[in-house]
PDB file of C-alpha atoms and ligand atoms in Angstrom:
ATOM      1  CA  UNK E   1      11.786  -3.431 -43.725  1.00  0.00           C
ATOM      2  CA  UNK E   2      11.271  -4.209 -40.256  1.00  0.00           C
ATOM      3  CA  UNK E   3      11.547  -1.326 -37.870  1.00  0.00           C
ATOM      4  CA  UNK E   4      13.684  -2.231 -34.684  1.00  0.00           C
ATOM      5  CA  UNK E   5      11.583  -2.368 -31.382  1.00  0.00           C
ATOM      6  CA  UNK E   6      12.548  -0.048 -28.841  1.00  0.00           C
ATOM      7  CA  UNK E   7      13.467  -2.571 -26.279  1.00  0.00           C
ATOM      8  CA  UNK E   8      17.124  -3.959 -26.605  1.00  0.00           C
ATOM      9  CA  UNK E   9      16.068  -7.595 -25.769  1.00  0.00           C
ATOM     10  CA  UNK E  10      13.428  -8.932 -27.980  1.00  0.00           C
ATOM     11  CA  UNK E  11      10.276  -8.331 -26.555  1.00  0.00           C
ATOM     12  CA  UNK E  12       8.136 -10.958 -25.101  1.00  0.00           C
ATOM     13  CA  UNK E  13       4.426 -11.243 -26.420  1.00  0.00           C
ATOM     14  CA  UNK E  14       1.766 -13.182 -24.414  1.00  0.00           C
ATOM     15  CA  UNK E  15      -0.731 -14.725 -26.859  1.00  0.00           C
ATOM     16  CA  UNK E  16      -4.000 -15.462 -25.409  1.00  0.00           C
ATOM     17  CA  UNK E  17      -6.073 -17.350 -27.866  1.00  0.00           C
ATOM     18  CA  UNK E  18      -8.229 -20.459 -27.909  1.00  0.00           C
ATOM     19  CA  UNK E  19      -7.956 -20.911 -31.698  1.00  0.00           C
ATOM     20  CA  UNK E  20      -5.179 -23.178 -32.431  1.00  0.00           C
ATOM     21  CA  UNK E  21      -4.727 -22.037 -36.199  1.00  0.00           C
ATOM     22  CA  UNK E  22      -4.986 -18.561 -35.149  1.00  0.00           C
ATOM     23  CA  UNK E  23      -2.377 -19.153 -32.484  1.00  0.00           C
ATOM     24  CA  UNK E  24      -0.112 -20.848 -35.067  1.00  0.00           C
ATOM     25  CA  UNK E  25      -0.166 -18.141 -37.493  1.00  0.00           C
ATOM     26  CA  UNK E  26       0.302 -15.310 -34.978  1.00  0.00           C
ATOM     27  CA  UNK E  27       3.187 -17.126 -33.410  1.00  0.00           C
ATOM     28  CA  UNK E  28       4.976 -17.529 -36.743  1.00  0.00           C
ATOM     29  CA  UNK E  29       4.362 -13.989 -37.843  1.00  0.00           C
ATOM     30  CA  UNK E  30       5.532 -12.553 -34.732  1.00  0.00           C
ATOM     31  CA  UNK E  31       8.489 -14.735 -34.234  1.00  0.00           C
ATOM     32  CA  UNK E  32       9.551 -13.847 -37.904  1.00  0.00           C
ATOM     33  CA  UNK E  33       9.364  -9.997 -36.852  1.00  0.00           C
ATOM     34  CA  UNK E  34      11.733 -10.656 -33.785  1.00  0.00           C
ATOM     35  CA  UNK E  35       9.216 -11.264 -30.967  1.00  0.00           C
ATOM     36  CA  UNK E  36       9.559 -13.828 -28.421  1.00  0.00           C
ATOM     37  CA  UNK E  37       6.013 -15.655 -27.960  1.00  0.00           C
ATOM     38  CA  UNK E  38       4.179 -17.243 -25.134  1.00  0.00           C
ATOM     39  CA  UNK E  39       0.902 -18.518 -25.466  1.00  0.00           C
ATOM     40  CA  UNK E  40      -1.948 -19.189 -23.360  1.00  0.00           C
ATOM     41  CA  UNK E  41      -5.465 -20.948 -24.597  1.00  0.00           C
ATOM     42  CA  UNK E  42      -7.643 -19.724 -21.645  1.00  0.00           C
ATOM     43  CA  UNK E  43      -7.633 -16.786 -19.145  1.00  0.00           C
ATOM     44  CA  UNK E  44      -6.737 -18.577 -16.135  1.00  0.00           C
ATOM     45  CA  UNK E  45      -3.558 -19.954 -17.894  1.00  0.00           C
ATOM     46  CA  UNK E  46      -2.921 -16.324 -19.239  1.00  0.00           C
ATOM     47  CA  UNK E  47      -2.835 -14.887 -15.689  1.00  0.00           C
ATOM     48  CA  UNK E  48      -0.565 -17.757 -14.331  1.00  0.00           C
ATOM     49  CA  UNK E  49       1.725 -16.941 -17.634  1.00  0.00           C
ATOM     50  CA  UNK E  50       1.931 -13.358 -16.776  1.00  0.00           C
ATOM     51  CA  UNK E  51       2.574 -14.029 -13.058  1.00  0.00           C
ATOM     52  CA  UNK E  52       5.307 -16.127 -14.277  1.00  0.00           C
ATOM     53  CA  UNK E  53       7.014 -14.284 -17.003  1.00  0.00           C
ATOM     54  CA  UNK E  54       5.676 -10.736 -17.177  1.00  0.00           C
ATOM     55  CA  UNK E  55       5.549 -10.326 -20.774  1.00  0.00           C
ATOM     56  CA  UNK E  56       6.137  -6.958 -22.503  1.00  0.00           C
ATOM     57  CA  UNK E  57       2.905  -6.835 -24.277  1.00  0.00           C
ATOM     58  CA  UNK E  58      -0.346  -9.165 -23.935  1.00  0.00           C
ATOM     59  CA  UNK E  59      -2.660  -9.843 -27.375  1.00  0.00           C
ATOM     60  CA  UNK E  60      -5.791 -10.901 -25.448  1.00  0.00           C
ATOM     61  CA  UNK E  61      -8.674 -12.707 -27.108  1.00  0.00           C
ATOM     62  CA  UNK E  62     -12.165 -11.545 -26.130  1.00  0.00           C
ATOM     63  CA  UNK E  63     -14.016 -14.613 -26.271  1.00  0.00           C
ATOM     64  CA  UNK E  64     -12.303 -17.418 -24.115  1.00  0.00           C
ATOM     65  CA  UNK E  65     -13.376 -20.174 -22.618  1.00  0.00           C
ATOM     66  CA  UNK E  66     -13.848 -19.861 -18.512  1.00  0.00           C
ATOM     67  CA  UNK E  67     -12.493 -16.572 -17.737  1.00  0.00           C
ATOM     68  CA  UNK E  68     -13.406 -13.883 -20.459  1.00  0.00           C
ATOM     69  CA  UNK E  69     -10.610 -11.688 -22.102  1.00  0.00           C
ATOM     70  CA  UNK E  70     -12.321  -8.615 -20.445  1.00  0.00           C
ATOM     71  CA  UNK E  71     -12.273 -10.177 -16.962  1.00  0.00           C
ATOM     72  CA  UNK E  72      -8.408 -10.887 -17.621  1.00  0.00           C
ATOM     73  CA  UNK E  73      -7.997  -7.586 -18.426  1.00  0.00           C
ATOM     74  CA  UNK E  74      -9.639  -6.278 -15.488  1.00  0.00           C
ATOM     75  CA  UNK E  75      -7.648  -8.419 -13.127  1.00  0.00           C
ATOM     76  CA  UNK E  76      -4.450  -7.257 -14.851  1.00  0.00           C
ATOM     77  CA  UNK E  77      -5.306  -3.402 -14.257  1.00  0.00           C
ATOM     78  CA  UNK E  78      -6.051  -4.492 -10.799  1.00  0.00           C
ATOM     79  CA  UNK E  79      -2.773  -5.529  -9.733  1.00  0.00           C
ATOM     80  CA  UNK E  80       0.114  -2.923  -9.056  1.00  0.00           C
ATOM     81  CA  UNK E  81       2.783  -5.076 -10.965  1.00  0.00           C
ATOM     82  CA  UNK E  82       0.741  -5.413 -14.195  1.00  0.00           C
ATOM     83  CA  UNK E  83      -1.387  -2.186 -14.222  1.00  0.00           C
ATOM     84  CA  UNK E  84       0.630  -0.542 -16.998  1.00  0.00           C
ATOM     85  CA  UNK E  85       1.192  -3.823 -18.928  1.00  0.00           C
ATOM     86  CA  UNK E  86       0.018  -3.173 -22.519  1.00  0.00           C
ATOM     87  CA  UNK E  87      -2.945  -5.107 -23.717  1.00  0.00           C
ATOM     88  CA  UNK E  88      -4.401  -5.259 -27.049  1.00  0.00           C
ATOM     89  CA  UNK E  89      -7.921  -6.713 -26.993  1.00  0.00           C
ATOM     90  CA  UNK E  90      -8.828  -9.112 -29.903  1.00  0.00           C
ATOM     91  CA  UNK E  91     -12.253  -9.184 -30.803  1.00  0.00           C
ATOM     92  CA  UNK E  92     -14.578 -10.751 -33.620  1.00  0.00           C
ATOM     93  CA  UNK E  93     -16.617  -8.357 -35.835  1.00  0.00           C
ATOM     94  CA  UNK E  94     -19.761  -8.979 -34.344  1.00  0.00           C
ATOM     95  CA  UNK E  95     -18.481  -8.005 -30.956  1.00  0.00           C
ATOM     96  CA  UNK E  96     -17.702  -4.150 -31.599  1.00  0.00           C
ATOM     97  CA  UNK E  97     -19.983  -2.886 -28.801  1.00  0.00           C
ATOM     98  CA  UNK E  98     -17.958  -5.052 -26.390  1.00  0.00           C
ATOM     99  CA  UNK E  99     -14.744  -3.990 -27.853  1.00  0.00           C
ATOM    100  CA  UNK E 100     -15.600  -0.386 -26.646  1.00  0.00           C
ATOM    101  CA  UNK E 101     -16.526  -1.539 -23.067  1.00  0.00           C
ATOM    102  CA  UNK E 102     -12.938  -3.718 -23.339  1.00  0.00           C
ATOM    103  CA  UNK E 103     -11.300  -0.358 -23.811  1.00  0.00           C
ATOM    104  CA  UNK E 104     -13.180   1.055 -20.640  1.00  0.00           C
ATOM    105  CA  UNK E 105     -11.911  -1.912 -18.288  1.00  0.00           C
ATOM    106  CA  UNK E 106      -8.521  -0.766 -19.253  1.00  0.00           C
ATOM    107  CA  UNK E 107      -7.367  -2.410 -22.635  1.00  0.00           C
ATOM    108  CA  UNK E 108      -4.885   0.032 -24.410  1.00  0.00           C
ATOM    109  CA  UNK E 109      -6.026  -1.004 -27.906  1.00  0.00           C
ATOM    110  CA  UNK E 110      -8.457  -3.319 -29.780  1.00  0.00           C
ATOM    111  CA  UNK E 111      -8.378  -5.051 -33.508  1.00  0.00           C
ATOM    112  CA  UNK E 112     -11.154  -6.659 -34.974  1.00  0.00           C
ATOM    113  CA  UNK E 113     -10.744 -10.185 -36.524  1.00  0.00           C
ATOM    114  CA  UNK E 114     -10.138 -10.865 -39.123  1.00  0.00           C
ATOM    115  CA  UNK E 115      -7.056  -8.347 -38.863  1.00  0.00           C
ATOM    116  CA  UNK E 116      -4.024  -7.612 -41.207  1.00  0.00           C
ATOM    117  CA  UNK E 117      -0.911  -8.581 -39.656  1.00  0.00           C
ATOM    118  CA  UNK E 118       0.722  -5.347 -40.713  1.00  0.00           C
ATOM    119  CA  UNK E 119      -1.737  -3.553 -38.707  1.00  0.00           C
ATOM    120  CA  UNK E 120      -1.459  -5.424 -35.617  1.00  0.00           C
ATOM    121  CA  UNK E 121       2.233  -5.316 -35.739  1.00  0.00           C
ATOM    122  CA  UNK E 122       1.951  -1.450 -36.052  1.00  0.00           C
ATOM    123  CA  UNK E 123      -0.353  -1.297 -33.011  1.00  0.00           C
ATOM    124  CA  UNK E 124       1.878  -3.245 -31.084  1.00  0.00           C
ATOM    125  CA  UNK E 125       4.919  -1.430 -31.949  1.00  0.00           C
ATOM    126  CA  UNK E 126       3.386   1.787 -31.078  1.00  0.00           C
ATOM    127  CA  UNK E 127       2.146   0.554 -27.536  1.00  0.00           C
ATOM    128  CA  UNK E 128       5.648  -0.914 -26.864  1.00  0.00           C
ATOM    129  CA  UNK E 129       7.481   2.343 -27.566  1.00  0.00           C
ATOM    130  CA  UNK E 130       4.997   4.170 -25.433  1.00  0.00           C
ATOM    131  CA  UNK E 131       5.459   1.919 -22.641  1.00  0.00           C
ATOM    132  CA  UNK E 132       9.511   2.001 -23.026  1.00  0.00           C
ATOM    133  CA  UNK E 133       9.268   5.867 -23.191  1.00  0.00           C
ATOM    134  CA  UNK E 134       7.964   6.135 -19.421  1.00  0.00           C
ATOM    135  CA  UNK E 135      10.608   8.415 -17.577  1.00  0.00           C
ATOM    136  CA  UNK E 136      12.899   6.818 -15.520  1.00  0.00           C
ATOM    137  CA  UNK E 137      11.842   5.548 -12.167  1.00  0.00           C
ATOM    138  CA  UNK E 138      12.537   7.742  -9.347  1.00  0.00           C
ATOM    139  CA  UNK E 139      11.152  11.064 -10.697  1.00  0.00           C
ATOM    140  CA  UNK E 140       7.518  11.926 -11.649  1.00  0.00           C
ATOM    141  CA  UNK E 141       6.256  15.454 -12.832  1.00  0.00           C
ATOM    142  CA  UNK E 142       3.136  17.327 -14.002  1.00  0.00           C
ATOM    143  CA  UNK E 143       2.390  20.886 -14.456  1.00  0.00           C
ATOM    144  CA  UNK E 144       4.935  21.865 -11.497  1.00  0.00           C
ATOM    145  CA  UNK E 145       4.628  18.976  -9.102  1.00  0.00           C
ATOM    146  CA  UNK E 146       7.564  17.095  -9.119  1.00  0.00           C
ATOM    147  CA  UNK E 147       8.248  14.003  -6.731  1.00  0.00           C
ATOM    148  CA  UNK E 148      11.722  12.552  -6.187  1.00  0.00           C
ATOM    149  CA  UNK E 149      10.875   9.033  -4.941  1.00  0.00           C
ATOM    150  CA  UNK E 150      14.246   7.975  -4.163  1.00  0.00           C
ATOM    151  CA  UNK E 151      14.592  10.927  -1.891  1.00  0.00           C
ATOM    152  CA  UNK E 152      10.926  10.571  -0.661  1.00  0.00           C
ATOM    153  CA  UNK E 153      10.306  14.076  -1.479  1.00  0.00           C
ATOM    154  CA  UNK E 154       7.675  16.235  -3.377  1.00  0.00           C
ATOM    155  CA  UNK E 155       7.282  19.737  -4.164  1.00  0.00           C
ATOM    156  CA  UNK E 156       4.751  22.153  -6.130  1.00  0.00           C
ATOM    157  CA  UNK E 157       6.492  25.069  -8.069  1.00  0.00           C
ATOM    158  CA  UNK E 158       9.427  24.704  -5.951  1.00  0.00           C
ATOM    159  CA  UNK E 159       7.363  24.709  -2.579  1.00  0.00           C
ATOM    160  CA  UNK E 160       8.270  21.489  -0.570  1.00  0.00           C
ATOM    161  CA  UNK E 161       5.073  19.523   0.362  1.00  0.00           C
ATOM    162  CA  UNK E 162       4.960  17.699   3.449  1.00  0.00           C
ATOM    163  CA  UNK E 163       2.831  14.757   3.060  1.00  0.00           C
ATOM    164  CA  UNK E 164       1.575  11.909   5.070  1.00  0.00           C
ATOM    165  CA  UNK E 165       2.603   8.578   3.824  1.00  0.00           C
ATOM    166  CA  UNK E 166      -0.774   7.472   2.339  1.00  0.00           C
ATOM    167  CA  UNK E 167      -1.003  11.218   0.432  1.00  0.00           C
ATOM    168  CA  UNK E 168       2.564  10.571  -0.555  1.00  0.00           C
ATOM    169  CA  UNK E 169       1.437   7.247  -2.147  1.00  0.00           C
ATOM    170  CA  UNK E 170      -1.862   8.614  -3.622  1.00  0.00           C
ATOM    171  CA  UNK E 171       0.186  11.678  -5.320  1.00  0.00           C
ATOM    172  CA  UNK E 172       2.755   9.393  -6.730  1.00  0.00           C
ATOM    173  CA  UNK E 173      -0.100   6.944  -8.297  1.00  0.00           C
ATOM    174  CA  UNK E 174      -1.808  10.256  -9.709  1.00  0.00           C
ATOM    175  CA  UNK E 175       1.695  11.295 -11.279  1.00  0.00           C
ATOM    176  CA  UNK E 176       1.953   8.158 -12.923  1.00  0.00           C
ATOM    177  CA  UNK E 177      -1.321   8.601 -14.646  1.00  0.00           C
ATOM    178  CA  UNK E 178      -2.115  12.368 -15.070  1.00  0.00           C
ATOM    179  CA  UNK E 179      -5.424  13.322 -16.105  1.00  0.00           C
ATOM    180  CA  UNK E 180      -6.955   9.837 -15.842  1.00  0.00           C
ATOM    181  CA  UNK E 181     -10.024   9.557 -13.548  1.00  0.00           C
ATOM    182  CA  UNK E 182     -10.032   6.900 -11.011  1.00  0.00           C
ATOM    183  CA  UNK E 183     -12.725   5.719  -8.798  1.00  0.00           C
ATOM    184  CA  UNK E 184     -12.518   5.505  -5.274  1.00  0.00           C
ATOM    185  CA  UNK E 185     -12.442   1.849  -5.188  1.00  0.00           C
ATOM    186  CA  UNK E 186      -9.315   1.930  -8.067  1.00  0.00           C
ATOM    187  CA  UNK E 187      -8.019   4.107  -5.612  1.00  0.00           C
ATOM    188  CA  UNK E 188      -8.254   1.946  -2.771  1.00  0.00           C
ATOM    189  CA  UNK E 189      -6.947  -1.047  -4.828  1.00  0.00           C
ATOM    190  CA  UNK E 190      -3.847   0.975  -5.991  1.00  0.00           C
ATOM    191  CA  UNK E 191      -3.069   2.842  -2.934  1.00  0.00           C
ATOM    192  CA  UNK E 192      -4.096   0.780  -0.022  1.00  0.00           C
ATOM    193  CA  UNK E 193      -3.683  -2.401  -1.868  1.00  0.00           C
ATOM    194  CA  UNK E 194      -6.498  -5.035  -2.872  1.00  0.00           C
ATOM    195  CA  UNK E 195      -6.131  -7.007   0.479  1.00  0.00           C
ATOM    196  CA  UNK E 196      -6.810  -4.161   2.650  1.00  0.00           C
ATOM    197  CA  UNK E 197     -10.505  -3.519   3.729  1.00  0.00           C
ATOM    198  CA  UNK E 198     -11.017   0.282   3.841  1.00  0.00           C
ATOM    199  CA  UNK E 199     -14.198   2.162   3.575  1.00  0.00           C
ATOM    200  CA  UNK E 200     -14.282   3.865   0.238  1.00  0.00           C
ATOM    201  CA  UNK E 201     -15.144   7.023   2.189  1.00  0.00           C
ATOM    202  CA  UNK E 202     -11.587   6.979   3.642  1.00  0.00           C
ATOM    203  CA  UNK E 203     -10.312   7.813   0.072  1.00  0.00           C
ATOM    204  CA  UNK E 204     -12.293  11.086   0.514  1.00  0.00           C
ATOM    205  CA  UNK E 205     -10.495  11.922   3.776  1.00  0.00           C
ATOM    206  CA  UNK E 206      -6.945  11.662   2.327  1.00  0.00           C
ATOM    207  CA  UNK E 207      -7.766  13.518  -1.068  1.00  0.00           C
ATOM    208  CA  UNK E 208      -8.907  16.115   1.206  1.00  0.00           C
ATOM    209  CA  UNK E 209      -5.783  16.042   3.170  1.00  0.00           C
ATOM    210  CA  UNK E 210      -3.583  15.873  -0.044  1.00  0.00           C
ATOM    211  CA  UNK E 211      -5.348  18.911  -1.818  1.00  0.00           C
ATOM    212  CA  UNK E 212      -4.809  21.121   1.185  1.00  0.00           C
ATOM    213  CA  UNK E 213      -1.142  20.137   1.180  1.00  0.00           C
ATOM    214  CA  UNK E 214      -0.595  20.882  -2.635  1.00  0.00           C
ATOM    215  CA  UNK E 215      -2.847  23.954  -2.903  1.00  0.00           C
ATOM    216  CA  UNK E 216      -1.750  25.369   0.353  1.00  0.00           C
ATOM    217  CA  UNK E 217      -0.442  28.445  -1.307  1.00  0.00           C
ATOM    218  CA  UNK E 218      -3.946  29.350  -3.055  1.00  0.00           C
ATOM    219  CA  UNK E 219      -2.599  27.734  -6.388  1.00  0.00           C
ATOM    220  CA  UNK E 220      -5.116  26.293  -8.928  1.00  0.00           C
ATOM    221  CA  UNK E 221      -6.665  23.140  -7.492  1.00  0.00           C
ATOM    222  CA  UNK E 222      -4.883  20.111  -9.074  1.00  0.00           C
ATOM    223  CA  UNK E 223      -7.050  17.524  -7.974  1.00  0.00           C
ATOM    224  CA  UNK E 224     -10.262  17.246 -10.022  1.00  0.00           C
ATOM    225  CA  UNK E 225     -13.485  15.596  -8.355  1.00  0.00           C
ATOM    226  CA  UNK E 226     -15.381  14.075 -11.052  1.00  0.00           C
ATOM    227  CA  UNK E 227     -18.908  13.711  -9.926  1.00  0.00           C
ATOM    228  CA  UNK E 228     -20.033  10.256  -9.632  1.00  0.00           C
ATOM    229  CA  UNK E 229     -16.701   9.034 -11.019  1.00  0.00           C
ATOM    230  CA  UNK E 230     -13.848   9.818  -8.622  1.00  0.00           C
ATOM    231  CA  UNK E 231     -10.826  11.757  -8.869  1.00  0.00           C
ATOM    232  CA  UNK E 232      -8.056  12.958 -11.261  1.00  0.00           C
ATOM    233  CA  UNK E 233      -4.877  14.808 -11.099  1.00  0.00           C
ATOM    234  CA  UNK E 234      -5.702  17.530 -13.278  1.00  0.00           C
ATOM    235  CA  UNK E 235      -6.928  21.261 -12.963  1.00  0.00           C
ATOM    236  CA  UNK E 236     -10.839  21.760 -13.033  1.00  0.00           C
ATOM    237  CA  UNK E 237     -10.437  24.254 -16.395  1.00  0.00           C
ATOM    238  CA  UNK E 238      -7.855  22.262 -18.126  1.00  0.00           C
TER     239      UNK E 238
HETATM  240 CA1  LIG W   1     -11.778 -16.983 -28.920  1.00  0.00          CA
END
């Protein structure tokens, strides 16, 4: 019994794989399960396809000619449009250590070759379900902090927060990924944009301003500093 996928349209999966036989097998099985399938046989092609068609999920082989799967993943995570695109990394059994590193660079999950099709489908469905349950755009909320993006307003426990444009974007980004730790470089890419060259130290200045505004009433500090790693929206003792 095939479970219906959350997305009313048939989800588009991008298969990035350089072994033709595996590609054929995956395409056959995924189409049978109601997926639309797009394929790429190397990293560059994968990035081009993502930019063109924006798949719902990417199945990304680790070992690819040219640009590796991990580099593709890194580049996807760097771009605002693809930051939250679900990615499953496919590795060979001998690459387990690397697979863990793959998750560190932002893959949502990984599966080891040779894999069972049912196991792969279960992971794909879980990820698709998760990405479909992201709250409607326009309102973000975490532990008493609420942002209304349409009205460009932010509050903490009902108290209006007067934020500068950069602090507003910073808070918006943190609220999209609560508890996750971001390095200064990641925050620069996400909030300032990869094209703009700003000193990492600039991030600290804006974090300080953000903190001052959201903690103005002596509430628990919601911006956690993680030594040598960066910042997260969280409380110190959470
Ligand atoms: Ca390969």
